[in-house]
XYZ file of C-alpha atoms in Angstrom:
443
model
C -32.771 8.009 -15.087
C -34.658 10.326 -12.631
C -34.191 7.518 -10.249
C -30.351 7.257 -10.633
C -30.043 10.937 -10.316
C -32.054 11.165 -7.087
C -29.963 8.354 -5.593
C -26.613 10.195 -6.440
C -27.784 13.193 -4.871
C -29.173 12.328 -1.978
C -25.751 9.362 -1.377
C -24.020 12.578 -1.916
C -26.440 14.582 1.108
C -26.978 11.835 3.644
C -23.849 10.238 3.401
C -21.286 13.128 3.632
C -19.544 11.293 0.779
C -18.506 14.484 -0.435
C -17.202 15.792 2.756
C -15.194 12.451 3.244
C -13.692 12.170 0.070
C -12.826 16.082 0.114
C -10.967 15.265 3.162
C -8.995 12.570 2.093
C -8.100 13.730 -1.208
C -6.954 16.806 0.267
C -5.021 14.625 3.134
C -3.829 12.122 0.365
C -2.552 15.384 -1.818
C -0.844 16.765 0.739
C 1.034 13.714 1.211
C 1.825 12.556 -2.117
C 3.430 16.419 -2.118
C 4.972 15.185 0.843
C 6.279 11.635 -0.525
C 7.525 13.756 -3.464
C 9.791 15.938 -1.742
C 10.911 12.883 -0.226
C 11.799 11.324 -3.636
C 13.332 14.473 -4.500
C 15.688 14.648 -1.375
C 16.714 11.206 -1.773
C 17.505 11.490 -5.792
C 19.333 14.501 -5.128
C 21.568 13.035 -1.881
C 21.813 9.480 -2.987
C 23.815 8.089 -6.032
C 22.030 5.996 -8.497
C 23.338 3.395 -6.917
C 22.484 4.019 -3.871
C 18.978 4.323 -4.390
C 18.879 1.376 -6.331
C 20.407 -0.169 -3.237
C 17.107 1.485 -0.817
C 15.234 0.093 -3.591
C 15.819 -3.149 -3.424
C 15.781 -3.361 0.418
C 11.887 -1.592 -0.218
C 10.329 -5.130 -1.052
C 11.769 -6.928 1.541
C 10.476 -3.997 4.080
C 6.970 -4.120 2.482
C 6.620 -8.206 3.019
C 8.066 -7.810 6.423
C 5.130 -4.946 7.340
C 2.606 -7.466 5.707
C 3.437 -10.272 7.635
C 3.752 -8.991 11.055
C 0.170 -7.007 10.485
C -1.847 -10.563 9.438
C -4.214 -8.782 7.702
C -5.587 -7.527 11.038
C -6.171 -4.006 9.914
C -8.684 -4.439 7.077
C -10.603 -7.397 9.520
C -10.488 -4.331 12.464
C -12.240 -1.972 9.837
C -14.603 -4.087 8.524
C -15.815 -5.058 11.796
C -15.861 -2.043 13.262
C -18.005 -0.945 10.556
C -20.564 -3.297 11.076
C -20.903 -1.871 14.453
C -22.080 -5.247 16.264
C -19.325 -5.545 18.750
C -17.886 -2.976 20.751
C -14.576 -1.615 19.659
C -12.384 -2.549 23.045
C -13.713 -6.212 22.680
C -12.152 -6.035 19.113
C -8.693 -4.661 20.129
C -8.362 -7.063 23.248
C -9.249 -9.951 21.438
C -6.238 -10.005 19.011
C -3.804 -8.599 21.298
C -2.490 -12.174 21.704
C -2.200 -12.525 17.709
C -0.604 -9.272 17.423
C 2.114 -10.351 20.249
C 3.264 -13.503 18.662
C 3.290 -13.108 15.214
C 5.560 -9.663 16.183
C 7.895 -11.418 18.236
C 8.039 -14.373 15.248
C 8.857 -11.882 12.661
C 11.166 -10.543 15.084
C 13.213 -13.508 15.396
C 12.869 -14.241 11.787
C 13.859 -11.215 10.405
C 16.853 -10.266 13.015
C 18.687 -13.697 12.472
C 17.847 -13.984 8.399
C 19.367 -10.772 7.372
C 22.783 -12.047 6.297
C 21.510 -14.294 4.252
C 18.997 -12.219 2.505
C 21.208 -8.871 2.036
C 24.456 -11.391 1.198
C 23.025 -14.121 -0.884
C 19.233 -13.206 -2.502
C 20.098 -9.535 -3.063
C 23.722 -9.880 -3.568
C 24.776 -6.712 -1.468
C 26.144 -6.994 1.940
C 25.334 -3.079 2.597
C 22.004 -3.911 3.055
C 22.649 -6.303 5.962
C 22.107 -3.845 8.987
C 19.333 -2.011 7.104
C 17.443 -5.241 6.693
C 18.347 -6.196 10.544
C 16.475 -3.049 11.821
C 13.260 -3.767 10.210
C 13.057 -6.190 12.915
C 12.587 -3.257 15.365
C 10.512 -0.809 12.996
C 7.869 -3.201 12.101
C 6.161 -3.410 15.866
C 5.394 0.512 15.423
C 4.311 0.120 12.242
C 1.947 -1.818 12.970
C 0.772 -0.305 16.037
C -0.636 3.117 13.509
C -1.881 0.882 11.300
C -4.451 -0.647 13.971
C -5.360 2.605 15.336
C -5.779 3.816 11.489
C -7.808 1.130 10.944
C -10.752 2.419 13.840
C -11.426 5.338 12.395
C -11.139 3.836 9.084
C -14.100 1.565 10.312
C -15.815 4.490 11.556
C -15.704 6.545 8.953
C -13.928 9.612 10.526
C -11.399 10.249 8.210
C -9.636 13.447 9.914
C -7.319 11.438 12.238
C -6.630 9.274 9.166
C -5.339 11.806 7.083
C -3.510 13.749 9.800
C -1.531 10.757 10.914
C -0.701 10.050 7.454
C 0.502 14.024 7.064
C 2.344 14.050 10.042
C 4.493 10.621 9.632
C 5.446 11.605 5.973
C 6.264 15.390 7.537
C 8.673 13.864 10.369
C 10.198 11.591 7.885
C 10.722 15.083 5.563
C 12.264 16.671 7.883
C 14.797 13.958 9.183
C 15.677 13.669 5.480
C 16.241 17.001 4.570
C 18.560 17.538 8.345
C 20.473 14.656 8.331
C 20.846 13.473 4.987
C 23.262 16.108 4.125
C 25.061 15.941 7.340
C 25.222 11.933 6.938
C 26.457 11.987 2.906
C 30.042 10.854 4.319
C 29.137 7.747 5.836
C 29.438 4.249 3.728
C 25.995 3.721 2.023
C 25.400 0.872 4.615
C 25.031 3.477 7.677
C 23.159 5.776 4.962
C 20.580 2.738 4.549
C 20.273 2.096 8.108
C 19.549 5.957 9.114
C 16.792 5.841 6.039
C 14.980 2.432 7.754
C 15.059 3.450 11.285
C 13.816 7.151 10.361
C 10.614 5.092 9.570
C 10.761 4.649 13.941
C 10.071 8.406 14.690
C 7.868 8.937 11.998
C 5.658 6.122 13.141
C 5.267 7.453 16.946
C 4.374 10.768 16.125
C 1.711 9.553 13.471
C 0.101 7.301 16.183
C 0.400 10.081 19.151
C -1.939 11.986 16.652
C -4.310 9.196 16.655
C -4.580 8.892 20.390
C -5.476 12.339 20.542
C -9.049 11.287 18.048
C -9.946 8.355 20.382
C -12.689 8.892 23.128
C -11.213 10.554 26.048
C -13.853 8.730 28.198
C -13.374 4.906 28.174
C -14.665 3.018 30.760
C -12.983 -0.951 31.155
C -14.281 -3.984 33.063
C -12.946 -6.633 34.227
C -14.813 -8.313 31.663
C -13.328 -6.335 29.087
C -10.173 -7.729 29.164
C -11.433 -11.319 28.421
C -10.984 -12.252 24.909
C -14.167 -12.811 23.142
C -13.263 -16.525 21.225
C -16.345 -15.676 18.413
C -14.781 -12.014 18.021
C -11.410 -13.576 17.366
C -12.823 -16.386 14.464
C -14.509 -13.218 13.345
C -10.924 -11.335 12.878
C -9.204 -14.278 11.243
C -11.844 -15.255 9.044
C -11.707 -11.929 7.508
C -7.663 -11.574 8.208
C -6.046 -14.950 6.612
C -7.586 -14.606 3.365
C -6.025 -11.125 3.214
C -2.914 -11.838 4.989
C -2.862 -15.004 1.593
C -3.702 -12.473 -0.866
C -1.354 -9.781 0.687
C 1.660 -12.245 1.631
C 1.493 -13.658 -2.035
C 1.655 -9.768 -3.657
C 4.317 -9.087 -1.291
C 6.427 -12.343 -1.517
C 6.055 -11.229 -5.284
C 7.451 -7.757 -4.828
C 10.019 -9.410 -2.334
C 11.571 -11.778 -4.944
C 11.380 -9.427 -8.061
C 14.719 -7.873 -7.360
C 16.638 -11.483 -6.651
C 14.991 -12.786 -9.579
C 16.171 -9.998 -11.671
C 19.360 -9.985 -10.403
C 20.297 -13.619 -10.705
C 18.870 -13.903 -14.466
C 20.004 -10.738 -15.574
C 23.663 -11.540 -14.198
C 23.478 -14.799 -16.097
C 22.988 -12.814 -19.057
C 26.058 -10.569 -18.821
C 24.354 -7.616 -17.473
C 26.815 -6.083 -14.391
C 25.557 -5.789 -11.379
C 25.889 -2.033 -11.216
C 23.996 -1.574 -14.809
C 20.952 -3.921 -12.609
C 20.639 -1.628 -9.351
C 21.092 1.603 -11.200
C 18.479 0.566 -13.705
C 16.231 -0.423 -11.312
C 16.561 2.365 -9.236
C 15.409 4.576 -12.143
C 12.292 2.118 -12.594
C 11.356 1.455 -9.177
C 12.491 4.981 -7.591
C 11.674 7.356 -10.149
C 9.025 5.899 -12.940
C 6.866 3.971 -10.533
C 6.509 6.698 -7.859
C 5.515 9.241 -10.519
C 2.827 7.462 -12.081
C 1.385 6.456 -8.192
C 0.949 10.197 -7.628
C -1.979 10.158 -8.415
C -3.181 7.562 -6.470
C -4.005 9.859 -3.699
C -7.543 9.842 -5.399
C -8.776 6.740 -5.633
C -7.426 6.265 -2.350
C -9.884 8.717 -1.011
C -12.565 6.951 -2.870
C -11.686 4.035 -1.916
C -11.096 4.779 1.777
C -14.352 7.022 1.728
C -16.816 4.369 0.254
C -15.737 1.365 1.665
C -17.893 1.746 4.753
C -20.764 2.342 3.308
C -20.348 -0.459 1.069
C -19.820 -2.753 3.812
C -23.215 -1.309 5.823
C -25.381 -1.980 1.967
C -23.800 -5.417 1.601
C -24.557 -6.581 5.241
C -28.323 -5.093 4.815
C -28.532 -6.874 1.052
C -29.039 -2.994 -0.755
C -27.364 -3.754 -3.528
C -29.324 -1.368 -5.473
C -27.471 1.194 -3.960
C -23.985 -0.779 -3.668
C -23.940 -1.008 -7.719
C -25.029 2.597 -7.848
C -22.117 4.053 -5.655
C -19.336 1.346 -7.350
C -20.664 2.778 -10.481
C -20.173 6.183 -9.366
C -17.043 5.851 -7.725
C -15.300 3.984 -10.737
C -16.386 7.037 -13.310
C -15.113 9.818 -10.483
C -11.772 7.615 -10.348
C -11.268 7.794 -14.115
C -12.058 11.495 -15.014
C -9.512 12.531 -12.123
C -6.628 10.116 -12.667
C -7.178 10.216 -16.971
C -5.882 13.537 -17.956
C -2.915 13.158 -15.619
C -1.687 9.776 -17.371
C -2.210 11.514 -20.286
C 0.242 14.632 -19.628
C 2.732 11.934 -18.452
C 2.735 10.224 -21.874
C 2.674 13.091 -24.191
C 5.432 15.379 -21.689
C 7.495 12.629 -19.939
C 10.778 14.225 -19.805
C 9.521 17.762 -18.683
C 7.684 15.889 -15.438
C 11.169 13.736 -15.161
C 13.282 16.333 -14.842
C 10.900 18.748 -12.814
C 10.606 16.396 -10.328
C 14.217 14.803 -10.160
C 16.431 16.508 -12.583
C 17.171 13.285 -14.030
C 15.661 12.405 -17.976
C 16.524 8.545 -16.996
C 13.529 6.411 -17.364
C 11.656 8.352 -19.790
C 10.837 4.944 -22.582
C 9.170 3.361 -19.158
C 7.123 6.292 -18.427
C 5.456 6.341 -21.743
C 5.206 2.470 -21.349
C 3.802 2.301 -18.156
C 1.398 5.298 -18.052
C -1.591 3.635 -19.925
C -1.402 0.785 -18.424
C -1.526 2.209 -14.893
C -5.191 3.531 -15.421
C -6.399 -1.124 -14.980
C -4.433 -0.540 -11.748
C -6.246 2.615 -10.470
C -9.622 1.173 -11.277
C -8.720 -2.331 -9.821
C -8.629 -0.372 -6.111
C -12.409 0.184 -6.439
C -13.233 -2.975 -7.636
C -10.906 -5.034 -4.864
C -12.516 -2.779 -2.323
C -16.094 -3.404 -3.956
C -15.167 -7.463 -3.081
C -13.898 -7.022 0.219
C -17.337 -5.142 1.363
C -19.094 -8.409 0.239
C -17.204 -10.494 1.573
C -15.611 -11.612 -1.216
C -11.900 -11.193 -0.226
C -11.290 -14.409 -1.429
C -10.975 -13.536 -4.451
C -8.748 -10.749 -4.416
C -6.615 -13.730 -3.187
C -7.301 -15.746 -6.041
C -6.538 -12.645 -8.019
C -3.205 -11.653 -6.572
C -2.034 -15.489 -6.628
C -2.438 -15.617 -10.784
C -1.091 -12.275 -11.509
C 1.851 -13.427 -9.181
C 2.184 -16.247 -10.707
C 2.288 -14.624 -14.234
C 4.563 -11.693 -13.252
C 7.196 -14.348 -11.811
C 6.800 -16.816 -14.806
C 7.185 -14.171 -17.232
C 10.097 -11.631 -15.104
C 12.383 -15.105 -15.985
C 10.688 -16.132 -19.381
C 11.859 -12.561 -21.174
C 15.372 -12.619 -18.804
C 16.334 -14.900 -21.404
C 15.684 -12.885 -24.627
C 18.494 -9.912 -23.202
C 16.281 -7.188 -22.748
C 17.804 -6.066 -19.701
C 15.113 -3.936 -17.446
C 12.806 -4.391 -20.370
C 12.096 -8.080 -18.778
C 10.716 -5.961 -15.550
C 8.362 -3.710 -17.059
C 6.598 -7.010 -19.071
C 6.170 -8.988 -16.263
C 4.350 -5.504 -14.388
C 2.275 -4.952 -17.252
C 1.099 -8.399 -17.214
C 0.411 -8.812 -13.827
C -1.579 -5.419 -13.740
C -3.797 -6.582 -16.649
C -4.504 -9.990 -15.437
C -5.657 -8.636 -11.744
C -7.480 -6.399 -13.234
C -9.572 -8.576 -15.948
C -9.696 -11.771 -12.920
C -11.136 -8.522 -10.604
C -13.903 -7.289 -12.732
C -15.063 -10.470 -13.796
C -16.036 -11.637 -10.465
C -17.061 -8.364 -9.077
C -19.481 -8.334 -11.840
C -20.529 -11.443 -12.357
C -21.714 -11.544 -8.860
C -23.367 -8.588 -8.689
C -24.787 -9.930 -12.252
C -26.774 -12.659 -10.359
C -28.070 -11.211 -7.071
């Protein structure tokens, strides 16, 4: 016991854990405030409808961003982390991924629009909003890589400000121009909300560029690309980009799914978006609030995971999982509580609506597998065990899909939805902490 408390303090001491996570959860509060007044603008300037309509375009924006990043991000942190290659060798040597899988998705995404906005989603306003993701995605991208550097280093100050500053820019835009922009068809609306995402993303990278060493000296032999750095990147990368493309191919087909079975049911199309829109834009985004915590953990440990898994300390890697699972449950458990015993007072606080109230109380227990699952899927990507979260992400997929159309057919309208999220949650959680602990178990 003695020796468990003398580890925790002196992880706490040497490792500025507390001063990391501090910073981040005060970063990630500030912008789930910010994300929030967000939500707010848009339920209060957009119909239902119309938000159901954003909503369904959100999927399809997500896979997009998933693709065109390959999974480069996470490889960039972990290997930055490690500190056994210089950081320009990193950057140049997937600059030629990073230029043809943007230009792919490019092409892909600029001349599949019509067919995804008129005949998977069955809404032709969403055609030019799904056409400009083509152009947001390269920027996105771009603040995700230089995120991902500091990540590795474990500075989290330019993290947290970039993340501030893009949801700020993206505030302000919404609360100018949506009011100004209420006459246009929802089609122009939609476009004006995806490009928006443009602006926000430069001035959340110019903050990064200020963090990065003023002083950097290239080579000629810098700009080589380092073949063993590159394996390195994509052996990290494709199992991620797997496990990330099958979530997000998931999340991309939920909403045609939905819509095709549910119309075959009698539902209207109308009752579908609008009840959606309550699920996705108002439930799900309340009970992720909180999430700004075990983000911070997450974000704050994984680092230092990575460093005791590469040096075989797993004395200490079980130690700070253990530590950082119990900190993640007493700060995200008293929330979910409130939000089952009061759901209509936080409803209509936040949106003046008391829509969605049955799938608050549904969902809010359940949530608490999915907060916990971030610090165990973290705990297998330090070692090395990404694989898995692939694995993973592929059955709960699987199950979600299979059982979204299963319950379509037993007319229980949205209801069909919230089963096939509550199974999916479950089941990545339980395939999660088996593995996690059954390898740490054996070592």
């Amino acid at each position: 016991m003695d020796k468990d408390r003398y580890f925790f303090i002196n992880f706490i001491m040497k490792e500025n854990f507390i001063q990391s996570v501090i910073i981040l959860l005060f970063g990630g509060f500030i912008t789930k405030l910010l994300g929030l007044l967000i939500k707010i603008i848009l339920a209060r300037y957009l119909s239902s409808n119309m938000l159901g309509l954003y909503m369904l375009i959100l999927p399809t924006f997500l896979l997009c961003i998933s693709f065109s990043q390959f999974g480069l991000p996470i490889s960039i942190s972990k290997l930055v982390a490690e500190e056994k290659r210089r950081s320009k060798k990193i950057f140049i040597s997937i600059f030629p991924v990073f230029v043809i899988v943007h230009f792919i998705m490019f092409i892909i995404i600029f001349f599949s629009s019509k067919f995804i906005s008129v005949t998977l989603l069955h809404s032709p306003d969403t055609y030019l909003a799904i056409r400009s993701i083509s152009f947001v995605i390269l920027f996105t991208s771009i603040s995700s890589f230089c995120r991902s550097y500091f990540f590795g280093k474990g500075r989290m100050l330019p993290h947290v400000l970039s993340n501030i500053c893009e949801d700020f820019i993206r505030f302000i835009l919404y609360l100018i121009f949506l009011p100004k922009l209420s006459f246009l068809s929802s089609k122009y609306l939609l476009l004006f909300l995806i490009l928006s995402n443009i602006i926000s993303e430069i001035f959340s990278t110019f903050i990064l560029l200020l963090f990065l060493p003023k002083k950097v000296n290239f080579s000629k032999e810098d700009f080589s690309i380092d073949f063993y750095v590159l394996k390195d990147c994509l052996r990290i990368s494709i199992p991620n980009i797997t496990s990330s493309f099958i979530g997000s191919i998931t999340y991309f087909l939920e909403p045609i799914i939905l819509m095709y079975f549910l119309l075959l049911s009698g539902y209207s199309s109308s009752f579908i978006t609008t009840e959606y829109g309550v699920l996705s834009g108002y439930v799900i985004p309340l009970l992720l609030l909180p999430s700004f915590f075990t983000s911070a953990i997450s974000q704050a440990i994984f680092p230092k995971l990575t460093k005791c898994a590469k040096n075989y300390q797993f004395y200490e890697f079980k130690k700070i999982l253990k530590i950082s699972s119990i900190l993640s449950l007493l700060l995200v458990l008293p929330i979910f509580i409130l939000f089952d015993l009061f759901p209509s007072f936080f409803l209509f606080f936040i949106y003046h609506t008391n829509k969605g109230i049955t799938y608050l109380k549904i969902l809010a227990p359940v949530f608490l597998f999915l907060y916990l699952n971030s610090i165990f899927s973290i705990g297998l990507e330090a070692i090395g065990l990404s694989k898995y979260n692939f694995f993973s992400t592929f059955i709960s997929s699987i199950l979600r899909i299979g059982f979204l159309i299963g319950s379509s057919f037993f007319r229980i309208g949205i209801y069909s939805y919230l089963l096939s999220l509550i199974v999916s949650i479950l089941s990545n959680f339980l395939f999660s902490s088996y593995i996690l602990f059954q390898y740490l178990k054996n070592i």
